[in-house]
Amino acid sequence: MQHPCMTCGACCTQYRVAFHWMESDEVTPGGVPHQLTEVLDPHRLCMRGTHSKPVRCVALDAQIGVYSRCTIHPNRPSVCREVDASWEYGKASPQCDKARIAYGLDPLTLADWRWRDGADNDDDHPDDNGNSPSPQAPIAA
């Protein structure tokens, strides 16, 4: 089995993705590609496609519920890195559940993570940069 997010992508079509302008690759090497952002206010940018309805992040390559990938995954904003899938780290994510339900998808359960029970997960589930997950996932702005 694969990670449930690889067949979902619903969160990328439900929430504004706002973050501090210093996360842009214009300021921080390897940051969020500036050409994919727009100015939200003097301190924040947002991903194009997430500022108004209908929401769909410009970096999303997906057919919701079938396949999903972030075209800038290694360079995605911090707010995206902080959103966990429900039960990925042992607790529900209301943000994930709400996005999935909006597409008629069932919320994830602990059973959706059984595929990795036998995997070598001694690394405390680090993110792309080797960091442990945040203790509490904030709701996107």
Steps between C-alpha positions, in 0.01 A plus 500: 500500500599860460461803723129603506586854393625364167141417403330798662613863461175637640672732750668684210156597370340612824730744680688818432874434521644815660856536629763763580664660195843386622411142399513608134797389291557869422627530858578145613688267266295184450187676623153511351520591129406868495336479158237268654400751768304820531510776760241459775605793721826684582633203698353197328484329166257227402516227243329600176160340478437499876396861561148482355230248418524248353818411688759288323871544563693563180762244612245218524508231233203282588173337425357515851445157645698329221854640494670800651840661509643836593720620216714698747491252789862553619447878477143523629406764760530432872122505544475202262772315690304547823178335379491133594267244353251361753653231719838520329654580839235347724231768502222629280549813289177700470652688206570177311160353588312812385685512166442129429130522592459795259586256218289214631809315623490321833715649773820305557514254790777313679437212261621718210848492656528124562709462183797651679469298823781267392715774347822621657368817664764554765543859385189635681342581158721796403397744233697569180768681701544233768292687758246333723137605447369800684304410813190679376407576140365858466211576273609673179435872477 
